[in-house]
Coordinates of C-alpha atoms in Angstrom, one line a residue:
Chain A
X1 CA 26.1 10.6 -9.1
X2 CA 25.6 9.1 -5.7
X3 CA 23.3 11.0 -3.2
X4 CA 23.4 10.3 0.5
X5 CA 20.0 9.6 1.8
X6 CA 19.1 11.1 5.1
X7 CA 16.1 12.5 6.8
X8 CA 17.6 15.9 7.6
X9 CA 19.7 17.7 4.9
X10 CA 20.0 21.3 5.9
X11 CA 19.4 24.0 3.5
X12 CA 22.3 26.5 3.3
X13 CA 23.1 29.7 1.4
X14 CA 26.2 30.0 -0.6
X15 CA 28.5 31.7 1.9
X16 CA 27.4 29.7 4.9
X17 CA 28.0 26.5 2.9
X18 CA 31.7 27.2 2.4
X19 CA 32.2 28.1 6.1
X20 CA 30.4 25.0 7.2
X21 CA 32.4 22.9 4.8
X22 CA 35.6 24.2 6.2
X23 CA 34.7 23.2 9.7
X24 CA 33.4 19.9 8.5
X25 CA 36.4 19.2 6.3
X26 CA 38.6 19.6 9.4
X27 CA 36.6 17.1 11.4
X28 CA 35.5 14.5 8.9
X29 CA 36.9 12.6 6.0
X30 CA 34.0 11.5 3.9
X31 CA 32.3 14.7 2.9
X32 CA 33.2 14.7 -0.7
X33 CA 29.6 14.5 -1.6
X34 CA 28.2 17.4 0.4
X35 CA 29.1 20.0 -2.3
X36 CA 27.6 18.0 -5.2
X37 CA 24.5 17.4 -3.1
X38 CA 24.1 21.0 -2.4
X39 CA 24.6 21.9 -6.1
X40 CA 22.0 19.4 -7.1
X41 CA 19.6 20.8 -4.6
X42 CA 20.1 24.3 -5.8
X43 CA 19.3 23.2 -9.3
X44 CA 16.0 21.9 -8.2
X45 CA 16.7 18.2 -7.5
X46 CA 15.8 17.7 -3.8
X47 CA 17.2 14.8 -1.8
X48 CA 14.9 11.8 -2.5
X49 CA 12.7 11.0 0.5
X50 CA 14.1 8.0 2.4
X51 CA 11.9 5.5 4.2
X52 CA 12.2 6.2 7.9
X53 CA 11.3 3.4 10.2
X54 CA 9.8 5.6 12.9
X55 CA 10.3 2.9 15.3
X56 CA 10.2 1.5 18.8
X57 CA 13.2 -0.6 19.8
X58 CA 14.6 -1.5 23.2
X59 CA 17.2 -3.6 24.8
X60 CA 17.7 -4.9 28.3
X61 CA 20.2 -6.9 30.2
X62 CA 18.9 -9.8 32.3
X63 CA 20.5 -12.5 34.4
X64 CA 21.8 -14.7 31.6
X65 CA 22.2 -12.3 28.7
X66 CA 20.6 -9.6 26.6
X67 CA 17.1 -9.3 25.1
X68 CA 16.4 -7.0 22.2
X69 CA 12.9 -6.1 21.1
X70 CA 11.5 -4.1 18.1
X71 CA 8.2 -3.4 16.4
X72 CA 7.7 -4.1 12.7
X73 CA 6.4 -1.0 10.9
X74 CA 8.2 1.0 8.3
X75 CA 6.6 4.4 7.3
X76 CA 7.2 6.8 4.5
X77 CA 5.8 10.1 5.8
X78 CA 2.3 9.1 6.8
X79 CA 1.9 5.9 4.8
X80 CA 2.9 2.5 6.1
X81 CA 5.5 1.2 3.6
X82 CA 5.9 -2.2 5.2
X83 CA 3.9 -3.9 7.9
X84 CA 6.3 -6.7 8.8
X85 CA 9.7 -5.3 8.3
X86 CA 12.7 -6.7 10.1
X87 CA 14.5 -4.3 12.4
X88 CA 16.7 -6.7 14.3
X89 CA 19.9 -7.4 12.3
X90 CA 22.4 -10.1 12.9
X91 CA 26.1 -9.0 13.2
X92 CA 28.1 -11.9 14.7
X93 CA 26.9 -13.5 17.9
X94 CA 26.0 -9.8 18.7
X95 CA 22.8 -8.5 17.2
X96 CA 21.7 -5.0 16.6
X97 CA 18.3 -3.4 16.5
X98 CA 17.9 -0.4 14.3
X99 CA 15.8 2.7 14.2
X100 CA 16.0 5.6 11.8
X101 CA 16.3 5.4 8.0
X102 CA 15.8 1.9 6.8
X103 CA 18.4 1.8 4.0
X104 CA 21.1 3.3 6.3
X105 CA 20.4 0.7 8.9
X106 CA 20.6 -2.2 6.5
X107 CA 23.9 -1.0 5.0
X108 CA 25.5 -0.2 8.3
X109 CA 24.6 -3.7 9.6
X110 CA 25.9 -5.5 6.6
X111 CA 29.2 -3.6 6.5
X112 CA 29.9 -3.9 10.2
X113 CA 29.0 -7.6 10.1
X114 CA 31.6 -8.3 7.5
X115 CA 34.2 -6.2 9.3
X116 CA 33.5 -8.1 12.5
X117 CA 33.9 -11.4 10.8
X118 CA 37.3 -10.2 9.5
X119 CA 38.2 -9.1 13.0
X120 CA 37.3 -12.5 14.3
X121 CA 39.5 -14.2 11.7
X122 CA 42.3 -11.8 12.4
X123 CA 42.3 -12.1 16.1
X124 CA 41.3 -15.8 16.3
X125 CA 38.8 -15.1 19.1
X126 CA 35.2 -14.3 19.4
X127 CA 34.4 -10.6 18.9
X128 CA 33.7 -8.5 21.9
X129 CA 30.5 -6.3 21.8
X130 CA 32.6 -3.1 22.3
X131 CA 34.3 -3.8 19.0
X132 CA 31.0 -3.7 17.2
X133 CA 30.1 -0.5 19.1
X134 CA 33.3 1.2 18.3
X135 CA 33.3 0.3 14.6
X136 CA 29.7 1.5 14.2
X137 CA 30.2 4.8 16.0
X138 CA 33.4 5.6 14.2
X139 CA 31.7 5.1 10.9
X140 CA 28.7 7.2 11.9
X141 CA 30.9 10.0 13.2
X142 CA 32.8 10.1 9.9
X143 CA 29.5 10.9 8.2
X144 CA 28.6 13.6 10.7
X145 CA 25.1 12.4 11.2
X146 CA 24.1 12.1 7.5
X147 CA 23.7 8.3 8.0
X148 CA 20.4 8.4 9.8
X149 CA 21.0 5.2 11.8
X150 CA 20.3 5.1 15.5
X151 CA 21.0 1.7 16.9
X152 CA 21.1 -0.5 19.9
X153 CA 23.9 -3.1 19.9
X154 CA 23.5 -6.0 22.3
X155 CA 25.4 -9.2 22.8
X156 CA 27.2 -11.6 25.1
X157 CA 30.9 -12.1 24.9
X158 CA 33.6 -13.5 27.1
X159 CA 33.3 -10.5 29.5
X160 CA 29.5 -10.9 30.0
X161 CA 26.4 -9.3 28.5
X162 CA 26.7 -5.8 27.0
X163 CA 24.2 -3.3 25.7
X164 CA 25.1 0.0 23.8
X165 CA 22.9 2.6 22.2
X166 CA 24.5 4.6 19.4
X167 CA 23.1 7.8 17.9
X168 CA 23.3 9.0 14.3
X169 CA 26.1 11.5 15.0
X170 CA 28.3 8.8 16.6
X171 CA 27.8 9.1 20.3
X172 CA 27.3 6.0 22.3
X173 CA 26.1 5.1 25.8
X174 CA 26.1 1.9 27.7
X175 CA 23.6 0.8 30.3
X176 CA 21.3 -1.9 31.6
X177 CA 18.4 -1.0 29.4
X178 CA 17.8 1.5 26.6
X179 CA 15.2 2.5 24.0
X180 CA 15.4 4.3 20.7
X181 CA 13.1 5.5 18.0
X182 CA 10.0 7.6 17.8
X183 CA 8.2 5.4 20.3
X184 CA 11.2 5.4 22.7
X185 CA 9.4 7.6 25.3
X186 CA 6.4 5.2 25.6
X187 CA 8.8 2.3 25.7
X188 CA 11.1 3.9 28.3
X189 CA 8.2 4.6 30.6
X190 CA 7.6 0.8 30.9
X191 CA 11.2 -0.1 31.3
X192 CA 11.9 2.6 34.0
X193 CA 9.0 1.4 36.1
X194 CA 9.6 -2.3 35.8
X195 CA 13.3 -2.9 35.4
X196 CA 15.2 -4.6 38.1
X197 CA 18.5 -6.4 38.3
X198 CA 19.0 -10.1 37.6
X199 CA 15.5 -10.7 36.1
X200 CA 14.9 -14.2 34.8
X201 CA 14.1 -14.9 31.2
X202 CA 10.3 -14.9 31.4
X203 CA 10.1 -11.8 33.4
X204 CA 12.5 -10.0 31.0
X205 CA 10.6 -11.2 27.9
X206 CA 7.3 -10.0 29.3
X207 CA 8.8 -6.6 30.2
X208 CA 10.3 -6.1 26.7
X209 CA 7.0 -7.2 25.1
X210 CA 5.0 -4.8 27.2
X211 CA 7.5 -2.0 26.5
X212 CA 7.3 -2.5 22.7
X213 CA 3.6 -2.9 22.9
X214 CA 3.4 0.5 24.6
X215 CA 5.3 2.0 21.7
X216 CA 3.1 0.2 19.1
X217 CA -0.2 1.4 20.6
X218 CA 0.8 4.9 21.6
X219 CA 3.2 5.9 18.8
X220 CA 1.9 6.3 15.3
X221 CA 5.3 5.5 13.7
X222 CA 5.4 2.0 15.2
X223 CA 3.0 -0.8 14.8
X224 CA 2.0 -4.4 13.9
X225 CA 4.2 -7.0 15.7
X226 CA 6.7 -7.4 18.5
X227 CA 9.9 -9.1 17.3
X228 CA 12.3 -10.3 19.9
X229 CA 15.9 -11.6 20.1
X230 CA 17.2 -13.3 23.2
X231 CA 21.0 -13.6 23.3
X232 CA 22.7 -15.8 25.9
X233 CA 26.2 -17.2 26.2
X234 CA 25.3 -20.4 24.4
X235 CA 22.7 -19.5 21.9
X236 CA 20.7 -16.8 20.0
X237 CA 17.0 -17.1 19.9
X238 CA 15.4 -15.0 17.2
X239 CA 11.6 -14.9 17.8
X240 CA 9.9 -13.3 14.9
X241 CA 7.1 -12.4 15.6
X242 CA 7.0 -12.8 19.3
X243 CA 3.5 -11.4 19.4
X244 CA 1.1 -9.9 16.9
X245 CA -0.2 -6.9 18.7
X246 CA -2.4 -5.6 16.0
X247 CA -3.6 -8.0 13.4
X248 CA -4.9 -7.1 10.0
X249 CA -8.5 -6.0 10.0
X250 CA -11.1 -8.5 8.9
X251 CA -13.2 -7.7 5.9
X252 CA -16.9 -7.3 6.5
X253 CA -18.0 -8.6 3.1
X254 CA -18.8 -12.3 3.2
X255 CA -17.1 -13.1 -0.1
X256 CA -13.9 -11.3 -0.9
X257 CA -15.7 -9.3 -3.5
X258 CA -13.4 -6.4 -3.3
X259 CA -11.0 -8.2 -5.6
X260 CA -13.7 -9.8 -7.8
X261 CA -16.0 -8.1 -10.3
X262 CA -19.4 -7.5 -8.7
X263 CA -22.2 -9.8 -9.8
X264 CA -24.0 -8.7 -12.9
X265 CA -27.2 -9.9 -14.6
X266 CA -26.3 -12.0 -17.7
X267 CA -28.7 -12.3 -20.7
X268 CA -28.6 -16.1 -21.0
X269 CA -27.3 -18.3 -18.3
X270 CA -25.6 -21.6 -19.4
X271 CA -23.9 -23.5 -16.6
X272 CA -20.1 -23.5 -17.2
X273 CA -19.8 -27.3 -17.4
X274 CA -22.4 -27.5 -20.2
X275 CA -20.8 -24.6 -21.9
X276 CA -17.5 -26.4 -21.9
X277 CA -19.1 -29.5 -23.4
X278 CA -20.9 -27.5 -26.0
X279 CA -17.6 -25.8 -26.9
X280 CA -15.9 -29.2 -27.2
X281 CA -18.6 -30.5 -29.5
X282 CA -18.5 -27.5 -31.7
X283 CA -14.8 -27.7 -32.1
X284 CA -15.1 -31.4 -32.9
X285 CA -17.7 -30.7 -35.6
X286 CA -15.6 -28.1 -37.1
X287 CA -12.6 -30.4 -37.2
X288 CA -14.7 -33.1 -38.8
X289 CA -16.0 -30.7 -41.4
X290 CA -12.5 -29.7 -42.3
X291 CA -11.4 -33.2 -42.6
X292 CA -14.3 -34.3 -44.9
X293 CA -13.8 -31.3 -47.1
X294 CA -10.1 -32.2 -47.5
X295 CA -11.1 -35.8 -48.2
X296 CA -13.4 -34.7 -51.0
X297 CA -10.8 -32.6 -52.6
X298 CA -8.3 -35.5 -52.5
X299 CA -10.9 -37.9 -53.8
X300 CA -11.6 -35.6 -56.7
X301 CA -7.9 -35.3 -57.5
X302 CA -7.7 -39.1 -57.4
X303 CA -10.5 -39.5 -59.8
X304 CA -9.1 -37.0 -62.2
X305 CA -5.7 -38.7 -62.2
X306 CA -7.3 -42.1 -62.6
X307 CA -9.3 -40.9 -65.6
X308 CA -6.3 -39.3 -67.2
X309 CA -4.4 -42.5 -66.5
X310 CA -7.1 -44.5 -68.4
X311 CA -7.0 -42.1 -71.3
X312 CA -3.2 -42.3 -71.4
X313 CA -3.5 -46.1 -71.4
X314 CA -5.9 -46.0 -74.3
X315 CA -3.8 -43.6 -76.2
X316 CA -0.7 -45.7 -75.5
X317 CA -2.2 -49.0 -76.6
X318 CA -3.7 -47.3 -79.7
X319 CA -0.3 -46.0 -80.7
X320 CA 1.3 -49.4 -79.9
X321 CA -1.3 -51.4 -82.0
X322 CA -0.8 -49.1 -85.0
X323 CA 3.0 -49.2 -84.6
X324 CA 5.3 -51.3 -86.9
X325 CA 6.4 -53.6 -84.1
X326 CA 2.8 -54.7 -83.5
X327 CA 2.2 -55.2 -87.3
X328 CA 5.1 -57.6 -87.6
X329 CA 4.2 -59.7 -84.6
X330 CA 0.5 -60.9 -84.7
X331 CA 0.7 -62.3 -81.1
X332 CA 1.9 -59.0 -79.7
X333 CA -0.7 -57.2 -81.9
X334 CA -3.4 -59.4 -80.5
X335 CA -2.3 -58.7 -76.9
X336 CA -2.0 -55.0 -77.4
X337 CA -5.4 -54.8 -79.1
X338 CA -7.0 -56.7 -76.2
X339 CA -5.4 -54.4 -73.7
X340 CA -6.5 -51.4 -75.8
X341 CA -10.1 -52.6 -75.8
X342 CA -10.0 -53.3 -72.1
X343 CA -8.6 -49.8 -71.3
X344 CA -11.3 -48.2 -73.4
X345 CA -13.9 -50.2 -71.6
X346 CA -12.6 -49.3 -68.1
X347 CA -12.0 -45.7 -69.0
X348 CA -15.6 -45.0 -70.1
X349 CA -18.2 -45.4 -67.4
X350 CA -16.0 -44.0 -64.7
X351 CA -17.3 -40.8 -63.3
X352 CA -16.4 -39.4 -60.0
X353 CA -19.4 -38.2 -58.0
X354 CA -17.4 -36.5 -55.5
X355 CA -19.5 -33.8 -54.0
X356 CA -18.8 -32.3 -50.7
Chain B
X1 CA -6.0 22.8 -3.2
X2 CA -3.9 21.7 -0.2
X3 CA -2.2 23.6 2.5
X4 CA 1.4 22.7 3.5
X5 CA 2.0 22.0 7.1
X6 CA 5.3 23.0 8.6
X7 CA 6.4 21.6 11.9
X8 CA 6.0 24.4 14.5
X9 CA 9.6 24.3 15.7
X10 CA 12.8 23.8 13.5
X11 CA 14.7 20.6 13.9
X12 CA 17.3 21.4 16.6
X13 CA 19.0 18.0 16.6
X14 CA 20.4 18.3 13.1
X15 CA 22.7 21.1 14.3
X16 CA 21.9 23.7 11.6
X17 CA 20.8 27.1 12.8
X18 CA 17.2 27.2 11.7
X19 CA 15.3 30.3 12.7
X20 CA 12.4 29.9 15.1
X21 CA 9.3 29.3 13.1
X22 CA 5.7 29.3 14.3
X23 CA 2.9 27.8 12.2
X24 CA -0.7 28.5 13.3
X25 CA -1.9 25.2 11.7
X26 CA -1.6 21.7 13.0
X27 CA -2.7 18.5 11.2
X28 CA -4.8 16.4 13.6
X29 CA -5.5 13.7 11.0
X30 CA -8.8 12.0 10.4
X31 CA -10.6 10.6 7.3
X32 CA -14.2 10.8 6.1
X33 CA -16.1 8.5 3.7
X34 CA -19.6 9.2 2.5
X35 CA -21.9 7.3 0.1
X36 CA -25.3 8.5 -1.0
X37 CA -28.1 6.4 -2.3
X38 CA -31.7 6.7 -3.5
X39 CA -33.2 7.3 -0.1
X40 CA -30.3 7.1 2.3
X41 CA -26.9 8.6 3.0
X42 CA -24.1 7.0 5.0
X43 CA -21.2 9.0 6.3
X44 CA -18.4 7.8 8.5
X45 CA -15.3 9.2 10.1
X46 CA -12.5 7.6 12.1
X47 CA -12.2 8.5 15.8
X48 CA -8.5 9.1 16.1
X49 CA -7.2 12.5 16.9
X50 CA -3.4 12.8 16.5
X51 CA -0.6 15.3 16.7
X52 CA 2.6 14.4 14.9
X53 CA 3.4 10.9 16.0
X54 CA 1.3 11.1 19.2
X55 CA -2.3 10.1 19.7
X56 CA -4.4 12.8 21.5
X57 CA -7.6 10.8 21.6
X58 CA -8.9 7.4 20.4
X59 CA -12.6 8.3 20.7
X60 CA -13.1 11.7 19.1
X61 CA -15.8 11.5 16.5
X62 CA -15.7 14.0 13.7
X63 CA -19.3 14.0 12.7
X64 CA -21.5 17.0 13.4
X65 CA -25.3 16.9 13.1
X66 CA -26.4 20.2 11.7
X67 CA -30.1 19.4 11.2
X68 CA -32.3 16.3 11.3
X69 CA -31.1 15.2 7.9
X70 CA -27.8 16.9 7.3
X71 CA -24.5 15.8 8.8
X72 CA -21.0 17.4 8.4
X73 CA -17.9 15.3 8.6
X74 CA -14.6 17.2 9.1
X75 CA -10.9 16.4 9.1
X76 CA -7.8 18.5 9.5
X77 CA -7.0 21.0 12.1
X78 CA -9.1 20.3 15.2
X79 CA -9.2 23.9 16.4
X80 CA -10.5 25.1 13.0
X81 CA -13.0 22.3 13.0
X82 CA -14.4 23.3 16.3
X83 CA -14.7 27.0 15.4
X84 CA -16.2 26.3 12.0
X85 CA -18.8 23.9 13.3
X86 CA -19.8 26.3 16.1
X87 CA -20.2 29.1 13.6
X88 CA -22.2 27.1 11.2
X89 CA -24.5 25.8 13.9
X90 CA -25.1 29.4 15.0
X91 CA -25.9 30.5 11.4
X92 CA -28.3 27.6 10.9
X93 CA -30.1 28.6 14.1
X94 CA -30.4 32.2 12.8
X95 CA -31.8 31.0 9.6
X96 CA -34.4 28.9 11.4
X97 CA -35.5 31.9 13.4
X98 CA -35.6 34.2 10.4
X99 CA -37.3 32.0 7.9
X100 CA -39.3 29.8 10.3
X101 CA -38.2 26.6 8.5
X102 CA -35.4 24.1 8.5
X103 CA -32.4 24.9 6.4
X104 CA -32.2 22.5 3.4
X105 CA -29.0 20.7 2.6
X106 CA -28.4 22.7 -0.5
X107 CA -28.7 25.9 1.4
X108 CA -26.3 24.7 4.1
X109 CA -23.9 23.7 1.3
X110 CA -24.0 27.2 -0.1
X111 CA -23.6 28.7 3.4
X112 CA -20.5 26.6 4.0
X113 CA -18.9 27.6 0.7
X114 CA -19.4 31.3 1.6
X115 CA -18.1 30.9 5.1
X116 CA -15.0 29.1 3.9
X117 CA -14.2 31.6 1.2
X118 CA -14.6 34.6 3.6
X119 CA -11.4 33.3 5.1
X120 CA -9.7 33.0 1.8
X121 CA -6.4 34.6 3.0
X122 CA -6.1 32.7 6.3
X123 CA -8.1 29.6 5.7
X124 CA -9.7 27.1 7.9
X125 CA -7.5 24.0 7.5
X126 CA -10.4 21.6 7.3
X127 CA -11.6 19.1 4.7
X128 CA -15.4 19.0 4.9
X129 CA -17.9 16.5 3.6
X130 CA -21.5 17.5 3.9
X131 CA -24.3 14.9 3.4
X132 CA -28.0 15.2 3.2
X133 CA -31.0 15.0 0.9
X134 CA -31.7 17.2 -2.1
X135 CA -35.1 18.7 -3.1
X136 CA -36.3 15.4 -4.6
X137 CA -35.3 13.5 -1.5
X138 CA -32.3 11.7 -3.0
X139 CA -29.1 11.4 -1.1
X140 CA -26.4 13.9 -2.0
X141 CA -22.8 14.4 -0.9
X142 CA -20.8 17.7 -1.1
X143 CA -17.1 17.7 -0.6
X144 CA -15.1 20.8 0.0
X145 CA -11.5 22.0 -0.1
X146 CA -10.1 24.3 2.6
X147 CA -11.2 27.5 0.8
X148 CA -14.7 26.6 -0.1
X149 CA -14.7 24.9 -3.5
X150 CA -17.6 22.5 -3.4
X151 CA -18.2 19.5 -5.6
X152 CA -21.5 17.5 -5.6
X153 CA -21.3 13.8 -6.0
X154 CA -22.7 10.5 -4.7
X155 CA -19.6 9.1 -3.0
X156 CA -16.5 10.8 -1.7
X157 CA -13.5 10.0 0.5
X158 CA -11.6 12.8 2.1
X159 CA -9.0 13.5 4.8
X160 CA -5.6 12.0 5.5
X161 CA -6.3 8.7 3.8
X162 CA -8.6 10.2 1.1
X163 CA -6.2 9.4 -1.6
X164 CA -6.1 5.8 -0.6
X165 CA -9.9 5.4 -0.3
X166 CA -11.2 7.4 -3.3
X167 CA -9.9 4.9 -6.0
X168 CA -11.6 2.1 -4.1
X169 CA -14.9 3.9 -4.0
X170 CA -14.5 4.8 -7.7
X171 CA -14.2 1.1 -8.5
X172 CA -16.8 -0.3 -6.2
X173 CA -19.5 2.4 -6.2
X174 CA -18.8 4.2 -9.4
X175 CA -18.1 0.9 -11.2
X176 CA -15.1 2.4 -13.0
X177 CA -12.6 0.1 -14.7
X178 CA -14.8 -2.9 -14.5
X179 CA -15.9 -5.0 -17.5
X180 CA -19.4 -6.1 -18.3
X181 CA -21.2 -4.7 -15.3
X182 CA -24.8 -3.3 -15.2
X183 CA -25.1 -0.1 -13.3
X184 CA -27.0 -1.4 -10.3
X185 CA -27.7 1.2 -7.6
X186 CA -25.8 0.5 -4.4
X187 CA -28.0 -0.8 -1.6
X188 CA -27.8 0.5 2.0
X189 CA -26.4 -2.7 3.4
X190 CA -23.7 -3.0 0.6
X191 CA -22.8 0.7 1.1
X192 CA -22.4 0.2 4.9
X193 CA -20.2 -2.9 4.4
X194 CA -18.2 -1.1 1.8
X195 CA -17.5 1.9 4.1
X196 CA -16.4 -0.4 6.9
X197 CA -14.1 -2.3 4.6
X198 CA -12.6 0.9 3.2
X199 CA -11.7 2.1 6.7
X200 CA -10.3 -1.3 7.6
X201 CA -8.0 -1.0 4.6
X202 CA -7.1 2.6 5.3
X203 CA -6.1 1.7 8.9
X204 CA -3.6 -0.8 7.5
X205 CA -1.7 1.7 5.5
X206 CA -2.3 5.2 6.9
X207 CA -0.9 5.9 10.4
X208 CA -3.3 8.7 11.1
X209 CA -6.4 6.4 10.6
X210 CA -7.3 3.9 13.2
X211 CA -8.8 3.2 16.6
X212 CA -12.5 3.2 15.5
X213 CA -15.1 4.5 13.1
X214 CA -18.3 6.3 13.8
X215 CA -21.0 5.7 11.1
X216 CA -24.1 7.8 10.7
X217 CA -26.8 6.3 8.5
X218 CA -29.3 9.0 7.5
X219 CA -32.7 8.3 6.1
X220 CA -36.2 9.7 6.2
X221 CA -36.7 8.1 9.6
X222 CA -33.7 9.8 11.2
X223 CA -30.1 9.1 11.9
X224 CA -28.8 5.8 13.2
X225 CA -25.3 5.6 14.7
X226 CA -22.8 2.7 14.7
X227 CA -19.3 2.4 16.0
X228 CA -16.8 -0.2 14.8
X229 CA -13.4 -0.8 16.3
X230 CA -10.2 -0.5 14.2
X231 CA -6.5 -1.2 14.7
X232 CA -5.0 0.5 17.7
X233 CA -1.4 0.8 16.5

């Protein structure tokens, strides 16, 4: 059962729900999940908490194109979920920045990117920025604000540079500069005081960097780095990170002993190299002992078999000498008796002293 | 025990007709860490005061010296913190005049419990950590919940990033979940480095902790202060 993730799911009573549904059903087309959601909630399954990005993003038009800037912190309530998250998404030659719920942002960007690519193939020309804006806001309006994505769409097309800001309910505005997110007020204060027409690249980059930095330092929902994207007619420059505003704190311990077991007092200290040698020697000795034991057993077996062979020879020659064949042939008899005597002689003094 | 904080005004932008709602509490953030040793106690708090996503101050320490050898670290609702510390300081002065001696740490701990429980049905939204020395002169830490439950220990982390820091202290000071270690008492220098590092880690992951730390190192000779900067974002 799919559940729409959003930061604000209103809590309604039974009657109000149906009224609201009626008005919504008239306006929207995609609210088949509102009723199931409400039912789930009433049964005690609240909407799962989504990661909001609590962001600062801004965009500005300059002489040759558009610059978009963003911070890189994703929060989940008061915990930083990600310190280097990417908030600037690629569409076509147009790029969006995203604020709001992280999952919503990603999905919107992916979907619109593929739709724009289809548009480009269908029309056979490069996509205008207004097309992206319109697709996004129509989608967001369909979901009546439940998709918590607030974005800035910026790009350069055949008619020049364009910048749009789109709110989660589906309204959009155009302008020369805009900011969104929880740090938008801090960011806007910088842009309002320093923006002017036809800035060159360096001025504009510095201004965007200062604006995002204001959001990072003064807003708790934004932090870490400034990412920037410069879009001109010819190319797209994705600078990530443009600047690390707040680096990770340095540990005060000399060794990184927060990840290592603290030092303890051992009973006998053997340096590890010697210990290794010792271990190798011990294992070698053990192997040798095993081998010699095996050898002794085999040797014993050999001796036993040899002695039983000797006995068998003696018995065989004895039988042969006392047989009728031997009686009839004196030469054979002589040979067999000689062999018999020899066998007896050989068989006697053998004794295997095979002791381990 | 924890008190839920509601935003003072309903969310208007979502378009649903929420009734107007006033909450007397506000969470101004802050974290406290304290480690007690054989003859010293170290307590530290961060210096950031916040309201929602905004920063109210980057240099507001949250440590209050109650006597020469007892310090209280508070986090939570700033207005409640101010009132509570004023009242406690007044009560300590009264005790000094009545009994003609300094109030011991244990006595202050008991006083704080009583004061907090007297407001059981409209509590002070404050997480307290009281540090000092016990009768034998060993360092001691008391940590409180908002209605006055007190627990005595040798190390504690409390406040908005308390849940992030307490496991770290359990591992490094309490030597939990470590193999083959001898229980060596923590030295003052090691405790100080540990406290600084725990705050550096907390500032990475908790948005309400940052800007700086104020450390109070309390021993027989008095209280030494140190400030260390943290991330500003």
